[in-house]
């Protein structure tokens, strides 16, 4: 009998235990069916990433974060990996948030949040780390370049992930270069080259390399100013068309070239300048204080830099002011020029006179008449002015 009772007790205990387990299981159902919720995170290298994992309903089942190498980072509020960059932000029954600071490219990968139900439910979150490109460097500058040299400018930026974009600008205008991308570890080295023949016009031109990347709010810019050396080019400018004896006369040797060709040398008729007081050389200028017909001849200025020598010539013919009258063609030319100038001046005076008269008066037809009837310009102006005064008087009278 005692044995029988004992057996019943054992059965009862067993049943109770079975029910107890069943009860616990049904209670756990709250978190049983659901998966933890996570989000992908993108962070710039060196920045801080928050990794959040949530469950809507939870009894005291633990949450866990592990890294791409399957190492546990946090199990609930318990830190599992020794890495001072990884800290706990929040651990509740419904949330486990951790923070990874000073993120490096090697932190990138798939992180896993696990909910320790039976069986374990996991969700992946991808941590994307952006590599910040280094400030671009321009190489290939032969400083200074020579005219007609062929140079290749190369702009390089390393450390970007994903690969950065390089753009080139010649002053402010975009020009297109080549593109080459190499992977170096987890990031990329991007290189772009511009090849061109150097022209005189490139002197002082700014070449800018611009690096654009998702991790940068403003592109990184590097600028180099091209210096181009070129052979001199000379030109002579003179102060008057018809140099006459006794006048002051000046020749200027205008030179360009880089480096600036200096000094400027002056020659007359293939030889030295005559050593006379009237002739003064000052830098690029040759001044003859009082022209004399012995001064006529061919003047030449010459200048060089290390790329070459250049010269320019001017032939001076000194006119005798007294003889000018007898010079047929010259006289005609001067006469013609004077006549044209006088004619234009007269026309201007007439047009201006009529214009002013019309716009100041009230009675247009009356005023204009004076000018039209006039035998010459002066009379026209006088007539026009007279009428103008008259017109004003009339105006007052009528008011
Ligand atoms: C990460 O979480 C902390 C604490 O909630 C917050 O102060 C910080 O702004 C978050 N950082 C990012 C990048 O979301
Ligand atoms: C969770 O655990 C705490 C203490 O560890 C306890 O007070 C609470 O009742 C538990 N909650 C559930 C739903 O089991
Ligand atoms: C998270 O990133 C992974 C890998 O890049 C991608 O396959 C997945 O669709 C992303 N999930 C979300 C919710 O954006
Ligand atoms: C890429 O790799 C090639 C071959 O190793 C090398 O010649 C080239 O200079 C590299 N380019 C860059 C941008 O690093
Ligand atoms: C020109 O030079 C000659 C000789 O040097 C001199 O006799 C003459 O008076 C000069 N003429 C003028 C206009 O200066
Ligand atoms: C110089 O000018 C005079 C007249 O002014 C002229 O007779 C002479 O031929 C000129 N000489 C040269 C070299 O031009």
XYZ file of C-alpha atoms and ligand atoms in Angstrom:
483
model
C 0.000 0.000 0.000
C 2.781 2.350 0.998
C 4.595 1.518 -2.212
C 1.449 2.275 -4.223
C 1.063 5.708 -2.562
C 4.676 6.474 -3.178
C 4.268 5.609 -6.867
C 1.267 7.944 -7.171
C 3.297 10.754 -5.594
C 6.111 10.198 -8.088
C 3.669 10.237 -10.995
C 2.100 13.378 -9.641
C 5.451 15.114 -9.343
C 6.312 14.062 -12.851
C 3.042 15.389 -14.200
C 3.440 18.599 -12.264
C 6.886 19.071 -13.691
C 5.613 18.393 -17.192
C 2.895 20.985 -16.710
C 5.355 23.421 -15.183
C 7.619 23.148 -18.235
C 4.615 23.511 -20.523
C 3.536 26.575 -18.583
C 6.981 28.166 -18.859
C 7.027 27.423 -22.556
C 3.687 29.058 -23.211
C 4.829 32.104 -21.205
C 7.952 32.353 -23.388
C 5.787 32.478 -26.492
C 5.751 36.314 -26.131
C 9.204 36.521 -27.743
C 9.160 33.126 -29.365
C 7.852 34.012 -32.821
C 9.504 37.351 -33.398
C 12.892 38.266 -34.749
C 14.920 41.150 -33.352
C 14.781 44.379 -35.387
C 17.992 46.071 -36.511
C 19.075 48.667 -39.048
C 22.014 48.973 -41.373
C 24.421 51.698 -40.296
C 26.752 53.838 -42.418
C 29.506 55.779 -40.715
C 32.531 57.775 -41.825
C 35.884 56.357 -40.809
C 36.853 57.729 -37.400
C 33.216 58.376 -36.506
C 30.873 56.645 -34.069
C 28.342 53.957 -34.948
C 25.292 53.141 -32.808
C 24.041 49.601 -33.303
C 20.508 49.185 -32.043
C 18.596 45.933 -31.649
C 14.951 45.811 -30.488
C 12.207 43.331 -29.742
C 8.623 44.423 -29.309
C 7.640 42.008 -26.533
C 10.063 40.256 -24.279
C 10.156 38.358 -21.083
C 13.636 38.255 -19.635
C 15.182 36.593 -22.695
C 18.625 38.041 -23.372
C 19.738 40.009 -26.464
C 23.241 39.788 -27.817
C 25.356 41.698 -30.332
C 28.231 39.967 -32.107
C 30.689 41.287 -34.671
C 31.443 40.075 -38.259
C 34.021 37.640 -36.776
C 31.196 36.090 -34.694
C 32.709 37.362 -31.454
C 30.159 38.351 -28.832
C 30.385 42.072 -28.049
C 27.607 42.406 -25.487
C 25.354 39.793 -23.928
C 22.635 41.878 -22.345
C 24.516 44.470 -20.316
C 27.562 42.214 -19.994
C 30.571 43.256 -22.047
C 32.148 40.229 -23.685
C 34.989 41.613 -25.825
C 37.845 43.725 -24.591
C 37.739 46.714 -26.915
C 37.583 50.124 -25.291
C 35.946 51.544 -28.442
C 32.830 49.441 -27.843
C 30.483 50.668 -25.118
C 26.999 49.983 -23.890
C 24.417 52.660 -24.616
C 21.245 50.942 -23.408
C 20.304 47.435 -22.255
C 16.666 46.768 -21.427
C 14.526 43.711 -21.994
C 13.396 45.270 -25.279
C 16.559 46.966 -26.532
C 20.272 46.441 -26.718
C 22.188 49.402 -28.140
C 25.940 49.549 -28.310
C 28.284 52.231 -29.589
C 31.480 51.704 -31.559
C 33.625 54.834 -31.601
C 36.669 55.669 -33.743
C 35.394 53.294 -36.410
C 37.976 51.952 -38.840
C 37.513 50.359 -42.257
C 38.152 46.934 -40.704
C 35.050 47.321 -38.516
C 32.913 47.037 -41.625
C 30.789 43.923 -42.025
C 27.752 42.058 -40.881
C 26.873 42.371 -37.210
C 24.391 39.974 -35.641
C 21.787 40.558 -33.002
C 20.513 37.369 -31.361
C 17.466 36.797 -29.202
C 18.077 33.772 -26.955
C 14.811 31.985 -27.328
C 14.660 28.299 -28.266
C 15.674 28.228 -31.046
C 17.776 31.398 -31.156
C 16.450 34.120 -33.505
C 19.033 36.310 -35.261
C 18.977 39.422 -37.454
C 21.896 40.886 -39.367
C 22.836 44.562 -39.588
C 25.433 45.760 -42.034
C 27.913 48.358 -40.836
C 29.298 50.339 -43.801
C 32.418 52.385 -43.156
C 33.255 55.188 -45.610
C 36.936 55.846 -46.233
C 37.733 59.571 -46.332
C 39.987 60.476 -49.278
C 43.283 62.165 -48.531
C 43.769 65.729 -49.781
C 44.754 65.484 -53.451
C 48.323 65.952 -54.563
C 49.336 67.196 -57.980
C 52.588 65.949 -59.438
C 54.254 66.376 -62.824
C 54.847 70.084 -62.472
C 58.094 70.964 -64.172
C 58.330 74.378 -62.689
C 58.674 76.430 -64.826
C 57.629 74.664 -68.029
C 58.898 75.735 -71.428
C 56.652 76.680 -74.308
C 55.858 73.548 -76.401
C 56.900 71.174 -73.612
C 54.515 68.264 -73.219
C 53.647 67.843 -69.563
C 51.474 65.423 -67.644
C 49.798 66.614 -64.492
C 48.759 63.818 -62.171
C 46.391 64.158 -59.267
C 46.345 61.397 -56.670
C 44.153 60.780 -53.662
C 44.353 57.701 -51.447
C 42.214 56.208 -48.713
C 38.762 56.619 -50.221
C 36.047 53.989 -49.929
C 34.162 53.798 -52.189
C 36.615 55.160 -54.791
C 36.530 58.969 -54.983
C 35.934 61.013 -58.140
C 38.560 63.363 -59.509
C 37.724 66.369 -61.672
C 40.108 68.838 -63.302
C 39.633 72.541 -63.893
C 41.734 74.842 -66.072
C 41.063 78.132 -64.325
C 37.298 77.682 -63.893
C 36.611 75.550 -66.939
C 36.367 71.795 -66.527
C 38.792 69.649 -68.545
C 38.835 65.879 -68.671
C 41.647 63.644 -67.527
C 42.203 59.922 -67.362
C 41.094 57.800 -64.398
C 42.860 54.923 -62.725
C 41.701 53.167 -59.565
C 43.752 50.704 -57.498
C 42.672 48.953 -54.357
C 45.102 49.353 -51.483
C 43.871 47.227 -48.620
C 40.245 48.067 -47.966
C 40.398 51.533 -49.546
C 41.221 52.890 -52.996
C 43.880 55.036 -54.556
C 42.479 57.119 -57.383
C 44.651 58.854 -59.933
C 43.812 61.150 -62.827
C 46.204 62.573 -65.407
C 46.079 65.461 -67.843
C 48.554 65.516 -70.713
C 48.994 68.591 -72.865
C 51.440 70.725 -74.805
C 52.311 73.868 -72.919
C 51.440 77.092 -74.638
C 52.440 80.667 -73.899
C 48.798 81.194 -72.877
C 49.232 78.637 -70.087
C 51.491 81.019 -68.200
C 49.766 81.895 -64.939
C 46.907 79.447 -65.509
C 45.615 77.639 -62.416
C 45.078 73.903 -62.712
C 42.790 72.605 -59.979
C 42.199 69.013 -58.982
C 38.906 68.467 -57.200
C 38.166 65.328 -55.180
C 34.521 64.503 -54.598
C 33.275 61.842 -52.233
C 30.185 60.843 -50.228
C 32.093 61.418 -47.009
C 32.873 65.039 -47.922
C 30.345 67.858 -47.786
C 32.679 70.039 -49.881
C 35.171 68.688 -52.389
C 38.859 68.802 -51.593
C 40.705 71.152 -53.943
C 44.357 71.442 -54.805
C 45.571 74.084 -57.210
C 48.859 74.592 -58.989
C 49.636 77.640 -61.067
C 51.561 76.895 -64.218
C 54.554 79.020 -65.019
C 55.599 78.949 -68.644
C 58.856 80.302 -69.989
C 58.844 81.554 -73.545
C 61.148 83.406 -75.918
C 60.818 87.196 -76.156
C 58.644 88.951 -78.702
C 59.406 92.593 -79.423
C 57.532 95.408 -81.065
C 58.429 99.093 -81.488
C 55.842 101.801 -80.778
C 56.515 105.365 -81.866
C 55.138 108.661 -80.694
C 54.214 110.300 -84.021
C 53.407 109.573 -87.646
C 55.291 112.448 -89.277
C 58.446 113.179 -87.313
C 59.758 116.614 -88.102
C 63.074 118.275 -87.433
C 63.287 119.971 -84.057
C 60.550 117.825 -82.487
C 60.694 115.600 -79.427
C 60.547 111.958 -80.463
C 60.193 108.732 -78.551
C 60.442 105.047 -79.465
C 59.301 102.348 -77.074
C 60.407 98.751 -77.377
C 57.464 96.727 -76.094
C 58.614 93.267 -75.110
C 56.986 90.238 -73.695
C 58.648 87.005 -72.769
C 59.120 85.005 -69.627
C 61.441 85.635 -67.937
C 61.107 89.284 -68.979
C 63.885 89.878 -71.492
C 66.269 92.434 -70.143
C 68.078 94.634 -70.925
C 66.743 96.080 -74.173
C 69.576 97.064 -76.478
C 69.249 99.772 -79.139
C 71.097 99.964 -82.451
C 71.058 102.341 -85.363
C 71.730 101.183 -88.919
C 73.285 97.954 -87.646
C 75.749 99.680 -85.335
C 75.937 101.447 -82.014
C 73.729 104.452 -81.351
C 75.547 107.717 -82.071
C 76.883 109.179 -78.845
C 75.002 112.450 -78.844
C 73.263 114.287 -76.018
C 69.945 114.474 -77.863
C 69.613 110.707 -77.755
C 68.658 109.199 -74.390
C 68.116 105.516 -73.691
C 66.100 104.754 -70.572
C 65.111 101.135 -70.118
C 62.846 100.248 -73.035
C 62.605 103.824 -74.312
C 64.740 105.699 -76.757
C 64.151 109.448 -76.692
C 65.458 112.010 -79.171
C 64.916 115.401 -77.559
C 65.315 117.438 -80.772
C 64.980 115.626 -84.059
C 67.541 116.339 -86.731
C 67.516 114.925 -90.211
C 70.822 113.258 -89.452
C 68.775 111.027 -87.121
C 66.933 109.190 -89.862
C 67.845 105.608 -90.394
C 66.834 102.196 -89.124
C 66.545 101.756 -85.380
C 66.517 98.288 -83.876
C 65.819 97.086 -80.371
C 66.955 93.675 -79.236
C 66.339 91.630 -76.086
C 66.937 88.075 -74.961
C 66.159 85.613 -72.250
C 67.513 82.075 -71.877
C 65.038 80.840 -74.507
C 66.069 83.152 -77.303
C 66.671 86.566 -78.763
C 64.199 88.754 -80.559
C 64.400 92.144 -82.223
C 62.180 94.750 -83.842
C 62.959 97.561 -86.281
C 61.680 101.018 -87.046
C 62.778 103.239 -89.914
C 62.868 106.891 -89.012
C 62.521 109.521 -91.695
C 62.869 113.029 -90.371
C 60.891 115.564 -92.373
C 62.097 119.057 -92.863
C 59.212 121.256 -91.664
C 60.142 123.910 -94.265
C 60.352 121.397 -97.083
C 57.013 119.819 -96.105
C 55.147 122.337 -98.282
C 57.028 121.245 -101.414
C 56.592 117.534 -100.856
C 53.731 116.787 -103.225
C 52.340 113.492 -101.922
C 53.024 114.334 -98.268
C 51.373 117.689 -98.621
C 48.344 116.044 -100.201
C 48.194 113.515 -97.393
C 48.396 116.127 -94.621
C 45.981 118.362 -96.501
C 43.554 115.466 -96.856
C 43.756 114.567 -93.182
C 43.241 118.198 -92.131
C 40.309 118.581 -94.540
C 38.615 115.454 -93.213
C 39.117 116.552 -89.590
C 37.719 120.032 -90.336
C 34.751 118.559 -92.218
C 33.878 116.140 -89.423
C 34.166 118.909 -86.813
C 31.843 121.127 -88.844
C 29.316 118.354 -89.262
C 29.404 117.651 -85.544
C 28.899 121.315 -84.668
C 25.895 121.546 -87.008
C 24.301 118.334 -85.781
C 24.931 119.208 -82.146
C 23.656 122.759 -82.588
C 20.418 121.565 -84.172
C 19.971 118.860 -81.616
C 20.363 121.231 -78.654
C 18.126 123.842 -80.237
C 15.334 121.308 -80.878
C 15.351 119.888 -77.440
C 15.381 123.141 -75.519
C 12.646 124.961 -77.471
C 8.917 124.450 -77.743
C 8.406 125.389 -81.421
C 10.391 122.891 -83.361
C 9.702 123.987 -86.931
C 10.484 127.648 -86.273
C 13.842 126.965 -84.690
C 15.069 124.540 -87.281
C 14.350 127.028 -89.991
C 17.095 129.369 -88.800
C 19.676 126.653 -89.159
C 18.472 125.436 -92.535
C 18.476 128.886 -94.063
C 21.962 129.691 -92.818
C 24.737 129.899 -95.448
C 27.292 128.209 -93.157
C 27.603 126.363 -89.885
C 28.431 129.348 -87.701
C 25.507 131.345 -88.962
C 23.368 128.277 -88.489
C 24.290 128.095 -84.853
C 23.775 131.815 -84.371
C 20.410 131.608 -86.120
C 19.431 128.569 -84.151
C 20.365 130.214 -80.874
C 18.492 133.372 -81.816
C 15.375 131.375 -82.534
C 15.830 129.496 -79.333
C 15.709 132.704 -77.267
C 12.765 133.815 -79.360
C 10.966 130.540 -78.713
C 11.327 130.908 -74.990
C 9.932 134.419 -75.119
C 6.949 133.146 -77.077
C 6.386 130.433 -74.564
C 6.250 132.917 -71.701
C 3.944 135.159 -73.666
C 1.421 132.392 -74.225
C 1.392 131.369 -70.541
C 24.377 57.257 -30.523
O 23.635 57.221 -29.323
C 23.934 58.207 -28.396
C 23.156 57.936 -27.135
O 21.807 57.681 -27.426
C 23.591 59.550 -28.992
O 23.932 60.577 -28.080
C 24.382 59.719 -30.271
O 24.000 60.915 -30.886
C 24.139 58.567 -31.211
N 25.039 58.694 -32.328
C 24.665 58.447 -33.574
C 25.725 58.593 -34.607
O 23.530 58.126 -33.870
C 12.373 39.512 -15.287
O 13.349 39.442 -14.252
C 13.114 40.307 -13.160
C 14.277 40.198 -12.165
O 15.332 39.506 -12.722
C 11.830 39.932 -12.496
O 11.540 40.806 -11.429
C 10.702 39.968 -13.525
O 9.519 39.519 -12.954
C 11.026 39.132 -14.744
N 10.015 39.304 -15.736
C 9.435 38.322 -16.392
C 8.382 38.682 -17.404
O 9.749 37.129 -16.214
C 21.617 45.996 -45.224
O 22.792 45.837 -45.953
C 22.897 44.574 -46.606
C 24.275 44.475 -47.201
O 24.653 45.639 -47.819
C 21.798 44.457 -47.637
O 21.870 43.228 -48.299
C 20.458 44.627 -46.949
O 19.436 44.630 -47.882
C 20.407 45.899 -46.126
N 19.221 45.931 -45.367
C 18.453 47.031 -45.270
C 17.256 46.912 -44.409
O 18.729 48.049 -45.882
C 47.996 50.673 -59.872
O 48.746 49.514 -59.967
C 49.615 49.470 -61.077
C 50.258 48.103 -61.110
O 50.733 47.757 -59.844
C 50.622 50.581 -60.959
O 51.477 50.584 -62.062
C 49.900 51.894 -60.900
O 50.793 52.949 -60.699
C 48.900 51.881 -59.762
N 48.089 53.058 -59.818
C 47.721 53.744 -58.743
C 46.769 54.833 -58.963
O 48.155 53.479 -57.628
C 71.079 119.192 -87.195
O 72.409 118.861 -86.989
C 73.344 119.647 -87.678
C 74.730 119.105 -87.483
O 74.821 118.361 -86.304
C 73.187 121.085 -87.177
O 74.047 121.904 -87.943
C 71.752 121.518 -87.372
O 71.572 122.831 -86.869
C 70.809 120.601 -86.720
N 69.439 121.021 -87.028
C 68.525 121.226 -86.080
C 67.164 121.621 -86.577
O 68.757 121.161 -84.909
C 67.640 111.412 -94.239
O 66.757 112.453 -94.506
C 67.119 113.295 -95.601
C 66.072 114.363 -95.728
O 65.505 114.744 -94.508
C 67.267 112.545 -96.854
O 67.775 113.395 -97.848
C 68.196 111.364 -96.643
O 68.230 110.561 -97.778
C 67.742 110.578 -95.477
N 68.694 109.492 -95.255
C 68.322 108.281 -94.949
C 69.441 107.320 -94.670
O 67.170 107.949 -94.878
